[in-house]
């Protein structure tokens, strides 16, 4: 899975990637720098239910940015610093997201993904 | 994407040992060699070189002349000087002439390799993208009004080229001995490319002077001509939509937002409407939770695509200002302007 996000994670300024299911469960997470809190400690169900209509979103905060994208598995959230090349991140998502599909029954985390 | 490095020195033994010693980095770069500056200029024409490492004292055409030639014709290619006749004055002169590094002989190959790798890494400081359609990406660069140098490699033929963008305008292109439009036509005909982005553009003069869309279309036409497939419709990217005129009847802060966008982007903004709408407040409030969780401060602006024919850029102050935009608007620029 980390391999799938390799190009995104290699973009300068990317701090991490989290893939949430539509119910808010963390399906995958990887961070390139320390984060204040593990996203698995929160219940995200209501949050993702409230943004279920959103297909894509760019969010600019005072001290960073986030890119949110709906996939077939759930929502991909990419955390980055304010200077990260977001257009490149979006394009990387265009390229990789077709590979991110529910797979047929198999064991382990791999059952969620198809490359 | 493997890069090409050109090492220029009249010491044949040194060239052999450098080629051998640097062989362990062949996954990162390939080494070409020349024994003098003149031969190096020919190699620069024939290959897409990412870095030149050159001695200073050579005949014919010494290292300073080569450095000057590179700065004039290939300003994007960094040059590292290696010399056995090092003086502080010479080092100062080389750096003033544009050299990015200076190493005195004798040196350890590993030290040179580290310097080379550090320099080459800058070539992709804006990221790398694999197997992408060049047309789609380049139109995005234009729309986002980026300033950058893009190095591309055609995945089917392995050919390499360079494009120079200044504020989204294609200023120059190079592919082996092809320059400007000829090089652009060739590069735009590649279907799938690997590309790396450097967030600077050393080219100052616009040598292309043409609209990117027109260049891409012409490249497709030439490609069709070459392949003798005139009857097939070319796989051209979608044209950039005509930008609708911005309405001017809204009160502040709408008029403030509108004037800032118009001032910075003019008719290419892709803005369809600007208005106040508090029905977005809940969504912004939810999105703020993400920022709070990751401790990255208050939310400043949000772009959102909810599957409608147009997208929305939201800016929350006392009320939410909504900028309705076409899907191909330069969203990053608009968000920057709003912030």
JSON list of C-alpha atoms in Angstrom, two decimals, chain B residues 152-290:
[
{"chain": "B", "resi": 152, "resn": "UNK", "atom": "CA", "xyz": [10.22, 14.81, -19.44]},
{"chain": "B", "resi": 153, "resn": "UNK", "atom": "CA", "xyz": [11.08, 11.34, -20.63]},
{"chain": "B", "resi": 154, "resn": "UNK", "atom": "CA", "xyz": [8.94, 9.60, -23.21]},
{"chain": "B", "resi": 155, "resn": "UNK", "atom": "CA", "xyz": [8.16, 6.23, -21.64]},
{"chain": "B", "resi": 156, "resn": "UNK", "atom": "CA", "xyz": [7.97, 4.45, -24.99]},
{"chain": "B", "resi": 157, "resn": "UNK", "atom": "CA", "xyz": [11.18, 5.74, -26.63]},
{"chain": "B", "resi": 158, "resn": "UNK", "atom": "CA", "xyz": [13.26, 6.94, -23.67]},
{"chain": "B", "resi": 159, "resn": "UNK", "atom": "CA", "xyz": [13.79, 10.32, -25.37]},
{"chain": "B", "resi": 160, "resn": "UNK", "atom": "CA", "xyz": [14.20, 13.25, -23.03]},
{"chain": "B", "resi": 161, "resn": "UNK", "atom": "CA", "xyz": [13.29, 16.92, -23.25]},
{"chain": "B", "resi": 162, "resn": "UNK", "atom": "CA", "xyz": [12.99, 20.06, -21.17]},
{"chain": "B", "resi": 163, "resn": "UNK", "atom": "CA", "xyz": [10.25, 22.70, -21.01]},
{"chain": "B", "resi": 164, "resn": "UNK", "atom": "CA", "xyz": [10.56, 26.10, -19.37]},
{"chain": "B", "resi": 165, "resn": "UNK", "atom": "CA", "xyz": [7.48, 27.81, -17.95]},
{"chain": "B", "resi": 166, "resn": "UNK", "atom": "CA", "xyz": [7.29, 31.33, -16.59]},
{"chain": "B", "resi": 167, "resn": "UNK", "atom": "CA", "xyz": [3.99, 32.23, -14.90]},
{"chain": "B", "resi": 168, "resn": "UNK", "atom": "CA", "xyz": [2.26, 29.49, -16.87]},
{"chain": "B", "resi": 169, "resn": "UNK", "atom": "CA", "xyz": [3.63, 30.61, -20.24]},
{"chain": "B", "resi": 170, "resn": "UNK", "atom": "CA", "xyz": [5.87, 28.27, -22.19]},
{"chain": "B", "resi": 171, "resn": "UNK", "atom": "CA", "xyz": [9.08, 30.30, -22.64]},
{"chain": "B", "resi": 172, "resn": "UNK", "atom": "CA", "xyz": [11.33, 27.71, -24.24]},
{"chain": "B", "resi": 173, "resn": "UNK", "atom": "CA", "xyz": [11.83, 24.02, -24.96]},
{"chain": "B", "resi": 174, "resn": "UNK", "atom": "CA", "xyz": [14.78, 21.81, -25.75]},
{"chain": "B", "resi": 175, "resn": "UNK", "atom": "CA", "xyz": [15.14, 18.27, -26.97]},
{"chain": "B", "resi": 176, "resn": "UNK", "atom": "CA", "xyz": [18.63, 17.22, -28.02]},
{"chain": "B", "resi": 177, "resn": "UNK", "atom": "CA", "xyz": [19.51, 19.59, -30.87]},
{"chain": "B", "resi": 178, "resn": "UNK", "atom": "CA", "xyz": [15.95, 20.85, -31.29]},
{"chain": "B", "resi": 179, "resn": "UNK", "atom": "CA", "xyz": [15.10, 24.19, -29.70]},
{"chain": "B", "resi": 180, "resn": "UNK", "atom": "CA", "xyz": [12.02, 26.29, -28.97]},
{"chain": "B", "resi": 181, "resn": "UNK", "atom": "CA", "xyz": [8.90, 25.40, -31.00]},
{"chain": "B", "resi": 182, "resn": "UNK", "atom": "CA", "xyz": [10.50, 22.47, -32.85]},
{"chain": "B", "resi": 183, "resn": "UNK", "atom": "CA", "xyz": [11.44, 20.90, -29.54]},
{"chain": "B", "resi": 184, "resn": "UNK", "atom": "CA", "xyz": [8.00, 21.66, -28.08]},
{"chain": "B", "resi": 185, "resn": "UNK", "atom": "CA", "xyz": [6.23, 19.96, -31.01]},
{"chain": "B", "resi": 186, "resn": "UNK", "atom": "CA", "xyz": [8.35, 16.88, -30.51]},
{"chain": "B", "resi": 187, "resn": "UNK", "atom": "CA", "xyz": [7.84, 16.76, -26.75]},
{"chain": "B", "resi": 188, "resn": "UNK", "atom": "CA", "xyz": [4.08, 17.38, -27.00]},
{"chain": "B", "resi": 189, "resn": "UNK", "atom": "CA", "xyz": [3.73, 14.42, -29.33]},
{"chain": "B", "resi": 190, "resn": "UNK", "atom": "CA", "xyz": [4.73, 12.02, -26.54]},
{"chain": "B", "resi": 191, "resn": "UNK", "atom": "CA", "xyz": [1.72, 10.19, -25.12]},
{"chain": "B", "resi": 192, "resn": "UNK", "atom": "CA", "xyz": [2.96, 8.96, -21.76]},
{"chain": "B", "resi": 193, "resn": "UNK", "atom": "CA", "xyz": [5.84, 10.56, -19.94]},
{"chain": "B", "resi": 194, "resn": "UNK", "atom": "CA", "xyz": [7.74, 10.52, -16.69]},
{"chain": "B", "resi": 195, "resn": "UNK", "atom": "CA", "xyz": [8.32, 14.07, -15.62]},
{"chain": "B", "resi": 196, "resn": "UNK", "atom": "CA", "xyz": [10.16, 15.90, -12.90]},
{"chain": "B", "resi": 197, "resn": "UNK", "atom": "CA", "xyz": [9.51, 19.46, -11.86]},
{"chain": "B", "resi": 198, "resn": "UNK", "atom": "CA", "xyz": [12.00, 22.02, -10.69]},
{"chain": "B", "resi": 199, "resn": "UNK", "atom": "CA", "xyz": [10.42, 25.08, -9.14]},
{"chain": "B", "resi": 200, "resn": "UNK", "atom": "CA", "xyz": [12.59, 27.60, -10.99]},
{"chain": "B", "resi": 201, "resn": "UNK", "atom": "CA", "xyz": [12.91, 28.76, -14.58]},
{"chain": "B", "resi": 202, "resn": "UNK", "atom": "CA", "xyz": [16.33, 30.05, -15.61]},
{"chain": "B", "resi": 203, "resn": "UNK", "atom": "CA", "xyz": [15.13, 31.09, -19.07]},
{"chain": "B", "resi": 204, "resn": "UNK", "atom": "CA", "xyz": [14.30, 34.79, -19.00]},
{"chain": "B", "resi": 205, "resn": "UNK", "atom": "CA", "xyz": [13.29, 35.42, -22.61]},
{"chain": "B", "resi": 206, "resn": "UNK", "atom": "CA", "xyz": [10.13, 34.04, -24.21]},
{"chain": "B", "resi": 207, "resn": "UNK", "atom": "CA", "xyz": [11.44, 32.22, -27.28]},
{"chain": "B", "resi": 208, "resn": "UNK", "atom": "CA", "xyz": [8.17, 30.48, -28.07]},
{"chain": "B", "resi": 209, "resn": "UNK", "atom": "CA", "xyz": [5.68, 33.36, -28.19]},
{"chain": "B", "resi": 210, "resn": "UNK", "atom": "CA", "xyz": [2.74, 31.03, -28.84]},
{"chain": "B", "resi": 211, "resn": "UNK", "atom": "CA", "xyz": [-0.30, 29.80, -27.04]},
{"chain": "B", "resi": 212, "resn": "UNK", "atom": "CA", "xyz": [0.23, 26.41, -25.38]},
{"chain": "B", "resi": 213, "resn": "UNK", "atom": "CA", "xyz": [-3.07, 25.03, -26.62]},
{"chain": "B", "resi": 214, "resn": "UNK", "atom": "CA", "xyz": [-2.15, 25.92, -30.20]},
{"chain": "B", "resi": 215, "resn": "UNK", "atom": "CA", "xyz": [1.27, 24.32, -29.83]},
{"chain": "B", "resi": 216, "resn": "UNK", "atom": "CA", "xyz": [-0.23, 21.09, -28.51]},
{"chain": "B", "resi": 217, "resn": "UNK", "atom": "CA", "xyz": [-2.74, 20.94, -31.35]},
{"chain": "B", "resi": 218, "resn": "UNK", "atom": "CA", "xyz": [-0.01, 21.60, -33.92]},
{"chain": "B", "resi": 219, "resn": "UNK", "atom": "CA", "xyz": [2.16, 18.91, -32.32]},
{"chain": "B", "resi": 220, "resn": "UNK", "atom": "CA", "xyz": [-0.71, 16.43, -32.69]},
{"chain": "B", "resi": 221, "resn": "UNK", "atom": "CA", "xyz": [-1.23, 17.45, -36.30]},
{"chain": "B", "resi": 222, "resn": "UNK", "atom": "CA", "xyz": [2.46, 16.97, -37.08]},
{"chain": "B", "resi": 223, "resn": "UNK", "atom": "CA", "xyz": [2.42, 13.63, -35.31]},
{"chain": "B", "resi": 224, "resn": "UNK", "atom": "CA", "xyz": [-0.54, 12.51, -37.40]},
{"chain": "B", "resi": 225, "resn": "UNK", "atom": "CA", "xyz": [1.18, 13.65, -40.54]},
{"chain": "B", "resi": 226, "resn": "UNK", "atom": "CA", "xyz": [4.28, 11.72, -39.60]},
{"chain": "B", "resi": 227, "resn": "UNK", "atom": "CA", "xyz": [2.41, 8.54, -38.84]},
{"chain": "B", "resi": 228, "resn": "UNK", "atom": "CA", "xyz": [0.36, 8.91, -42.02]},
{"chain": "B", "resi": 229, "resn": "UNK", "atom": "CA", "xyz": [-2.86, 8.58, -40.03]},
{"chain": "B", "resi": 230, "resn": "UNK", "atom": "CA", "xyz": [-4.60, 11.74, -41.18]},
{"chain": "B", "resi": 231, "resn": "UNK", "atom": "CA", "xyz": [-8.02, 10.14, -40.98]},
{"chain": "B", "resi": 232, "resn": "UNK", "atom": "CA", "xyz": [-7.78, 9.32, -37.29]},
{"chain": "B", "resi": 233, "resn": "UNK", "atom": "CA", "xyz": [-8.90, 12.05, -34.96]},
{"chain": "B", "resi": 234, "resn": "UNK", "atom": "CA", "xyz": [-6.03, 13.29, -32.81]},
{"chain": "B", "resi": 235, "resn": "UNK", "atom": "CA", "xyz": [-6.09, 12.63, -29.10]},
{"chain": "B", "resi": 236, "resn": "UNK", "atom": "CA", "xyz": [-6.04, 16.27, -28.16]},
{"chain": "B", "resi": 237, "resn": "UNK", "atom": "CA", "xyz": [-6.70, 17.58, -24.69]},
{"chain": "B", "resi": 238, "resn": "UNK", "atom": "CA", "xyz": [-9.98, 19.34, -24.08]},
{"chain": "B", "resi": 239, "resn": "UNK", "atom": "CA", "xyz": [-9.85, 23.02, -24.97]},
{"chain": "B", "resi": 240, "resn": "UNK", "atom": "CA", "xyz": [-9.70, 25.46, -22.12]},
{"chain": "B", "resi": 241, "resn": "UNK", "atom": "CA", "xyz": [-13.24, 26.77, -21.65]},
{"chain": "B", "resi": 242, "resn": "UNK", "atom": "CA", "xyz": [-14.16, 30.33, -22.45]},
{"chain": "B", "resi": 243, "resn": "UNK", "atom": "CA", "xyz": [-14.15, 32.28, -19.24]},
{"chain": "B", "resi": 244, "resn": "UNK", "atom": "CA", "xyz": [-17.45, 33.88, -18.36]},
{"chain": "B", "resi": 245, "resn": "UNK", "atom": "CA", "xyz": [-17.51, 37.51, -17.49]},
{"chain": "B", "resi": 246, "resn": "UNK", "atom": "CA", "xyz": [-17.63, 38.26, -13.79]},
{"chain": "B", "resi": 247, "resn": "UNK", "atom": "CA", "xyz": [-20.75, 40.01, -12.58]},
{"chain": "B", "resi": 248, "resn": "UNK", "atom": "CA", "xyz": [-20.20, 43.31, -10.81]},
{"chain": "B", "resi": 249, "resn": "UNK", "atom": "CA", "xyz": [-23.33, 43.95, -8.77]},
{"chain": "B", "resi": 250, "resn": "UNK", "atom": "CA", "xyz": [-22.37, 42.46, -5.40]},
{"chain": "B", "resi": 251, "resn": "UNK", "atom": "CA", "xyz": [-21.60, 44.46, -2.26]},
{"chain": "B", "resi": 252, "resn": "UNK", "atom": "CA", "xyz": [-18.47, 44.06, -0.10]},
{"chain": "B", "resi": 253, "resn": "UNK", "atom": "CA", "xyz": [-16.75, 41.69, 0.71]},
{"chain": "B", "resi": 254, "resn": "UNK", "atom": "CA", "xyz": [-17.85, 40.23, -2.59]},
{"chain": "B", "resi": 255, "resn": "UNK", "atom": "CA", "xyz": [-16.64, 43.22, -4.60]},
{"chain": "B", "resi": 256, "resn": "UNK", "atom": "CA", "xyz": [-13.34, 43.16, -2.71]},
{"chain": "B", "resi": 257, "resn": "UNK", "atom": "CA", "xyz": [-12.81, 39.48, -3.59]},
{"chain": "B", "resi": 258, "resn": "UNK", "atom": "CA", "xyz": [-13.87, 40.12, -7.17]},
{"chain": "B", "resi": 259, "resn": "UNK", "atom": "CA", "xyz": [-11.52, 43.04, -7.68]},
{"chain": "B", "resi": 260, "resn": "UNK", "atom": "CA", "xyz": [-8.57, 41.12, -6.22]},
{"chain": "B", "resi": 261, "resn": "UNK", "atom": "CA", "xyz": [-9.20, 38.18, -8.53]},
{"chain": "B", "resi": 262, "resn": "UNK", "atom": "CA", "xyz": [-9.67, 40.41, -11.57]},
{"chain": "B", "resi": 263, "resn": "UNK", "atom": "CA", "xyz": [-6.54, 42.36, -10.77]},
{"chain": "B", "resi": 264, "resn": "UNK", "atom": "CA", "xyz": [-4.41, 39.22, -10.46]},
{"chain": "B", "resi": 265, "resn": "UNK", "atom": "CA", "xyz": [-5.93, 36.91, -13.02]},
{"chain": "B", "resi": 266, "resn": "UNK", "atom": "CA", "xyz": [-7.90, 39.06, -15.43]},
{"chain": "B", "resi": 267, "resn": "UNK", "atom": "CA", "xyz": [-10.13, 37.20, -17.85]},
{"chain": "B", "resi": 268, "resn": "UNK", "atom": "CA", "xyz": [-8.41, 33.86, -17.25]},
{"chain": "B", "resi": 269, "resn": "UNK", "atom": "CA", "xyz": [-9.74, 33.47, -13.72]},
{"chain": "B", "resi": 270, "resn": "UNK", "atom": "CA", "xyz": [-12.47, 30.91, -14.48]},
{"chain": "B", "resi": 271, "resn": "UNK", "atom": "CA", "xyz": [-14.72, 32.64, -11.92]},
{"chain": "B", "resi": 272, "resn": "UNK", "atom": "CA", "xyz": [-18.40, 32.27, -12.70]},
{"chain": "B", "resi": 273, "resn": "UNK", "atom": "CA", "xyz": [-19.99, 33.98, -9.71]},
{"chain": "B", "resi": 274, "resn": "UNK", "atom": "CA", "xyz": [-19.18, 35.44, -6.32]},
{"chain": "B", "resi": 275, "resn": "UNK", "atom": "CA", "xyz": [-21.74, 35.70, -3.53]},
{"chain": "B", "resi": 276, "resn": "UNK", "atom": "CA", "xyz": [-22.36, 35.37, 0.18]},
{"chain": "B", "resi": 277, "resn": "UNK", "atom": "CA", "xyz": [-23.96, 32.13, 1.37]},
{"chain": "B", "resi": 278, "resn": "UNK", "atom": "CA", "xyz": [-24.13, 30.96, 4.98]},
{"chain": "B", "resi": 279, "resn": "UNK", "atom": "CA", "xyz": [-25.40, 27.51, 4.00]},
{"chain": "B", "resi": 280, "resn": "UNK", "atom": "CA", "xyz": [-21.75, 26.49, 3.58]},
{"chain": "B", "resi": 281, "resn": "UNK", "atom": "CA", "xyz": [-20.91, 27.31, 7.21]},
{"chain": "B", "resi": 282, "resn": "UNK", "atom": "CA", "xyz": [-21.56, 23.77, 8.48]},
{"chain": "B", "resi": 283, "resn": "UNK", "atom": "CA", "xyz": [-19.25, 22.23, 5.91]},
{"chain": "B", "resi": 284, "resn": "UNK", "atom": "CA", "xyz": [-16.48, 24.69, 6.72]},
{"chain": "B", "resi": 285, "resn": "UNK", "atom": "CA", "xyz": [-16.97, 24.04, 10.39]},
{"chain": "B", "resi": 286, "resn": "UNK", "atom": "CA", "xyz": [-16.60, 20.29, 9.79]},
{"chain": "B", "resi": 287, "resn": "UNK", "atom": "CA", "xyz": [-13.49, 20.81, 7.69]},
{"chain": "B", "resi": 288, "resn": "UNK", "atom": "CA", "xyz": [-12.03, 22.96, 10.48]},
{"chain": "B", "resi": 289, "resn": "UNK", "atom": "CA", "xyz": [-12.08, 19.86, 12.67]},
{"chain": "B", "resi": 290, "resn": "UNK", "atom": "CA", "xyz": [-9.45, 18.25, 10.50]}
]
